[in-house]
Coordinates of C-alpha atoms in Angstrom, one line a residue:
M1 CA 26.5 -6.0 50.3
S2 CA 26.8 -8.6 52.5
F3 CA 30.3 -7.6 54.8
M4 CA 31.1 -11.6 55.2
G5 CA 30.5 -12.0 51.0
S6 CA 33.0 -8.6 50.0
L7 CA 35.7 -10.8 53.5
L8 CA 35.5 -14.5 51.4
V9 CA 36.2 -12.9 48.3
A10 CA 39.4 -10.7 49.4
G11 CA 40.6 -14.0 51.6
S12 CA 40.3 -15.5 48.3
A13 CA 41.8 -12.4 45.7
A14 CA 45.3 -13.2 48.7
G15 CA 45.4 -16.2 47.4
F16 CA 44.9 -15.4 43.7
G17 CA 47.1 -12.5 43.7
S18 CA 50.3 -14.6 45.3
M19 CA 50.0 -17.4 42.8
A20 CA 52.8 -15.7 40.0
L21 CA 55.2 -15.4 42.9
F22 CA 54.7 -18.8 44.0
A23 CA 55.2 -20.0 40.2
H24 CA 58.4 -18.0 39.4
Y25 CA 59.8 -19.9 42.4
A26 CA 58.3 -23.2 41.2
Y27 CA 59.6 -22.3 37.1
A28 CA 63.3 -22.0 38.6
D29 CA 63.1 -25.3 39.9
G30 CA 62.6 -27.1 36.6
V31 CA 58.6 -26.9 36.6
N32 CA 57.0 -25.5 33.0
P33 CA 53.5 -24.2 32.9
G34 CA 51.7 -27.6 32.1
T35 CA 53.6 -29.7 35.2
L36 CA 52.7 -26.4 37.0
T37 CA 48.5 -26.1 36.4
F38 CA 48.5 -29.9 36.7
L39 CA 50.5 -30.6 40.1
R40 CA 47.8 -26.4 41.2
F41 CA 44.8 -28.5 40.5
L42 CA 45.6 -32.4 41.5
I43 CA 46.9 -30.9 45.2
G44 CA 44.1 -28.7 45.9
A45 CA 41.6 -31.3 45.0
G46 CA 43.1 -33.7 46.7
L47 CA 43.0 -31.3 49.9
L48 CA 39.6 -30.6 49.1
G49 CA 38.4 -33.9 48.4
I50 CA 39.7 -35.4 52.3
W51 CA 37.6 -32.0 53.6
V52 CA 34.6 -33.4 51.7
L53 CA 35.4 -36.6 53.1
A54 CA 36.1 -35.9 56.9
R55 CA 32.6 -33.7 56.2
G56 CA 30.4 -35.4 55.0
I57 CA 29.7 -33.4 52.3
A58 CA 27.2 -33.8 49.5
L59 CA 29.4 -34.1 45.7
P60 CA 26.0 -32.4 43.1
R61 CA 25.3 -34.7 40.8
G62 CA 23.5 -34.9 37.2
R63 CA 24.1 -31.7 35.6
V64 CA 25.1 -29.8 38.0
L65 CA 27.5 -32.2 38.5
A66 CA 28.5 -32.3 34.6
A67 CA 28.9 -28.5 34.2
Y68 CA 31.2 -28.3 36.8
A69 CA 33.1 -30.9 36.0
L70 CA 32.6 -30.0 32.6
M71 CA 34.0 -25.6 34.2
G72 CA 36.3 -27.1 35.7
G73 CA 38.0 -29.6 33.1
G74 CA 36.6 -26.6 30.2
L75 CA 37.4 -23.0 30.9
Y76 CA 39.3 -22.9 34.4
C77 CA 42.5 -25.6 32.8
V78 CA 42.8 -24.1 30.0
A79 CA 42.9 -20.7 31.8
A80 CA 45.7 -21.7 34.3
W81 CA 47.9 -22.9 31.4
C82 CA 47.5 -19.5 30.0
Y83 CA 47.9 -17.6 33.0
F84 CA 51.2 -19.8 33.9
A85 CA 51.9 -20.0 30.2
A86 CA 52.1 -15.8 29.7
L87 CA 54.4 -15.2 33.1
Q88 CA 57.7 -17.1 31.0
Y89 CA 56.7 -14.2 28.6
A90 CA 55.7 -11.2 30.8
S91 CA 55.9 -10.0 34.5
S92 CA 53.6 -10.8 36.6
G93 CA 52.3 -7.5 37.5
G94 CA 51.9 -7.4 33.5
V95 CA 49.8 -10.6 33.4
A96 CA 48.3 -10.1 36.6
L97 CA 47.0 -6.7 35.3
M98 CA 46.2 -8.4 32.4
L99 CA 44.1 -11.7 33.6
Y100 CA 42.2 -8.2 35.4
T101 CA 40.7 -7.4 32.4
Y102 CA 37.6 -9.9 32.8
P103 CA 36.0 -7.9 35.1
L104 CA 35.3 -6.0 32.2
F105 CA 34.2 -9.2 30.1
V106 CA 32.4 -10.1 32.7
A107 CA 30.2 -7.1 32.7
G108 CA 28.9 -7.5 29.6
I109 CA 29.0 -10.7 29.1
A110 CA 26.2 -9.9 32.6
A111 CA 24.6 -7.1 30.7
A112 CA 24.4 -9.3 26.9
T113 CA 22.7 -12.2 29.2
G114 CA 20.2 -10.2 31.7
N115 CA 21.0 -12.7 34.3
E116 CA 22.2 -9.3 36.6
R117 CA 21.1 -6.3 37.8
F118 CA 22.8 -2.9 37.0
G119 CA 23.0 0.6 37.7
R120 CA 25.7 3.2 38.1
R121 CA 27.7 2.0 41.1
E122 CA 28.9 -0.9 38.8
R123 CA 29.2 0.5 35.9
L124 CA 32.1 3.7 37.9
A125 CA 33.5 0.7 39.5
M126 CA 33.8 -1.3 35.8
G127 CA 35.3 3.1 34.3
L128 CA 37.2 3.2 37.0
A129 CA 39.0 -0.7 36.2
A130 CA 39.4 0.3 33.2
I131 CA 41.2 3.7 33.9
G132 CA 43.6 1.8 35.7
L133 CA 44.3 -0.9 33.6
A134 CA 45.3 2.1 30.6
L135 CA 47.0 3.6 32.8
A136 CA 49.2 1.0 33.9
L137 CA 49.9 -0.5 30.4
G138 CA 50.4 2.7 29.4
G139 CA 53.6 3.3 31.6
G140 CA 55.5 0.8 29.3
G141 CA 58.1 -2.6 30.4
L142 CA 55.5 -5.2 31.6
G143 CA 56.6 -7.7 29.1
Q144 CA 56.1 -8.8 25.4
P145 CA 53.2 -8.9 23.5
L146 CA 52.8 -12.5 23.7
G147 CA 52.3 -12.9 27.2
L148 CA 49.8 -10.0 27.8
A149 CA 47.9 -11.3 25.2
L150 CA 47.9 -14.4 26.8
G151 CA 47.2 -13.0 29.8
V152 CA 44.0 -11.4 28.4
L153 CA 42.9 -15.1 26.8
A154 CA 43.0 -15.9 30.1
G155 CA 40.6 -13.0 31.3
L156 CA 38.3 -14.3 28.5
L157 CA 38.4 -17.8 30.3
Y158 CA 37.5 -16.7 33.5
A159 CA 35.2 -14.0 33.0
V160 CA 32.6 -16.9 31.2
Y161 CA 34.0 -19.2 34.0
L162 CA 33.1 -16.1 36.9
V163 CA 29.5 -16.4 34.8
A164 CA 29.2 -19.9 34.5
G165 CA 30.1 -20.6 38.6
N166 CA 27.8 -17.9 39.1
R167 CA 24.6 -19.6 38.1
L168 CA 25.5 -22.5 39.5
G169 CA 26.6 -20.3 42.4
G170 CA 23.0 -22.6 45.3
S171 CA 22.9 -25.4 43.6
C172 CA 25.5 -27.4 46.3
D173 CA 28.2 -26.7 48.8
P174 CA 31.0 -23.9 47.5
F175 CA 33.3 -26.7 49.2
A176 CA 32.3 -29.5 47.1
A177 CA 32.1 -27.5 43.9
A178 CA 35.4 -26.6 44.4
F179 CA 36.8 -29.8 44.7
V180 CA 35.1 -31.4 40.7
V181 CA 36.5 -28.2 40.0
L182 CA 40.3 -29.1 40.2
A183 CA 39.8 -32.2 40.7
S184 CA 38.2 -32.3 36.5
A185 CA 40.3 -29.4 35.9
A186 CA 43.4 -32.0 37.6
T187 CA 42.2 -35.1 34.8
S188 CA 42.1 -32.7 32.1
N189 CA 45.5 -31.6 32.3
G190 CA 47.4 -35.2 33.2
L191 CA 45.4 -36.0 30.6
M192 CA 47.2 -33.9 28.2
L193 CA 50.7 -34.0 29.7
A194 CA 50.6 -37.8 29.6
S195 CA 49.7 -37.8 26.5
G196 CA 53.1 -35.1 25.2
G197 CA 54.9 -36.5 27.8
G198 CA 54.8 -33.7 28.9
F199 CA 55.8 -33.8 32.7
A200 CA 58.6 -32.0 34.7
L201 CA 58.7 -31.3 38.7
P202 CA 60.3 -29.7 41.0
Q203 CA 64.5 -30.5 41.1
S204 CA 64.0 -29.1 45.2
E205 CA 62.9 -28.6 48.8
Q206 CA 62.0 -25.3 47.3
G207 CA 60.4 -25.9 44.6
W208 CA 57.7 -28.6 46.0
L209 CA 57.2 -25.5 49.0
A210 CA 56.5 -23.6 46.2
V211 CA 53.9 -25.7 44.4
V212 CA 52.5 -26.7 47.3
G213 CA 51.2 -23.4 47.8
I214 CA 49.9 -23.1 45.0
G215 CA 47.4 -26.0 44.6
F216 CA 46.9 -24.9 49.0
F217 CA 46.8 -21.3 49.3
S218 CA 45.7 -20.1 45.5
S219 CA 43.6 -22.9 44.9
A220 CA 41.8 -24.7 47.4
L221 CA 41.1 -21.9 50.0
A222 CA 41.4 -19.3 47.6
L223 CA 38.3 -21.2 45.6
V224 CA 36.4 -22.5 47.9
A225 CA 36.4 -18.7 49.4
L226 CA 35.7 -16.6 45.7
F227 CA 32.0 -19.5 45.5
A228 CA 31.4 -18.4 48.8
G229 CA 31.1 -14.8 48.4
M230 CA 30.0 -15.3 45.2
R231 CA 26.3 -17.1 46.1
R232 CA 26.8 -13.5 48.8
L233 CA 27.7 -10.9 46.7
G234 CA 27.2 -12.3 42.8
A235 CA 30.0 -12.6 39.4
T236 CA 30.0 -8.4 38.7
R237 CA 30.4 -7.4 42.5
S238 CA 32.5 -10.2 43.2
A239 CA 34.7 -10.2 39.8
V240 CA 35.6 -6.3 40.8
L241 CA 36.4 -6.6 44.1
S242 CA 38.7 -8.8 43.1
T243 CA 40.6 -6.2 40.8
V244 CA 42.2 -6.1 44.0
E245 CA 44.6 -9.3 42.8
P246 CA 47.2 -7.7 41.0
L247 CA 47.5 -5.1 43.7
I248 CA 48.7 -8.6 45.5
T249 CA 51.0 -9.6 42.6
I250 CA 52.9 -6.4 42.2
A251 CA 53.7 -5.6 45.5
L252 CA 55.3 -9.2 45.7
G253 CA 57.1 -9.0 42.2
C254 CA 58.6 -5.4 43.6
V255 CA 59.6 -7.2 47.0
F256 CA 60.3 -10.2 45.9
L257 CA 60.9 -10.2 42.6
G258 CA 63.0 -6.8 41.6
E259 CA 60.2 -5.8 39.9
A260 CA 59.6 -1.9 39.2
W261 CA 56.6 0.1 38.4
S262 CA 56.2 3.5 37.5
A263 CA 54.8 6.2 39.0
L264 CA 51.7 6.4 35.5
Q265 CA 51.6 2.3 37.1
W266 CA 51.0 2.4 40.4
L267 CA 48.7 5.7 40.1
G268 CA 46.6 3.3 37.6
S269 CA 47.0 0.3 40.9
L270 CA 45.4 2.4 42.7
S271 CA 42.1 3.5 40.4
I272 CA 42.1 -0.6 39.9
V273 CA 41.3 -0.5 44.4
A274 CA 39.4 2.7 44.1
A275 CA 37.0 0.1 41.6
A276 CA 37.2 -2.5 44.6
L277 CA 36.3 -0.2 47.0
A278 CA 33.0 1.8 44.8
I279 CA 31.6 -1.0 44.6
T280 CA 31.7 -2.5 48.5
L281 CA 31.2 0.9 49.9
P282 CA 27.9 1.0 51.4
G283 CA 24.5 2.1 49.3
K284 CA 21.7 1.7 48.2
T285 CA 20.8 -1.3 45.8
P286 CA 21.9 -1.1 42.6
Q287 CA 18.5 -0.3 40.1
A288 CA 18.6 -2.3 36.3
A289 CA 19.8 0.0 33.5

């Protein structure tokens, strides 16, 4: 198990986990989900573009370029829209937990396609993650069914995106890959907004700071760390380790947004942490199931 890979994925979890808090402040300042999705991708792509240009990093070409563009402009764009829309109908912690059904989807895809080895440690971790989600849902008060359903849909789309990204992981520099994904997502989302006239920009400095926070910390840095970590850990292990993200979202929601969680929901959250630990503790290389 790669310690650096685990550290990179954990760093990406911190970035992604704080996104709901930033979104809350952006919505309070008049931004809608479509505009927030567009600005997130635009800012992230701009920052990464400057870095890629300054470092002389080569961009992918041909089929690899097309694959990353499709991932960003299609899967990642729609998954992000579902996530931000879900936050309007459910609590930040509830949406985060629904999104993190994606490790279950990743494991199912990996097992069905035979792309990764899946042993006892992985099965234990996925079981703990499933139990944790069930306990958290059993506590109630997470939000409207529409918001929770959109969160699950975002999780499914993100799982497909994650597996596809893992298969392309060694094809180019992670900074270049992340730039193409974000630029493609910004272009796709911007075209949709332009055709529908749905732009709603922040009205104050606080709103813009929240949007920049999403673009920089929760997009550019988080995505690069995820790509780099996946190259060392693989899709399934990265997915399970990333389940610490909802804990970060829940904690931020409790501290800054006043969201209350029951003992049962906290027990479920701790089960998710146990799942992440189970997949990262030292041990033998998992054997194929």
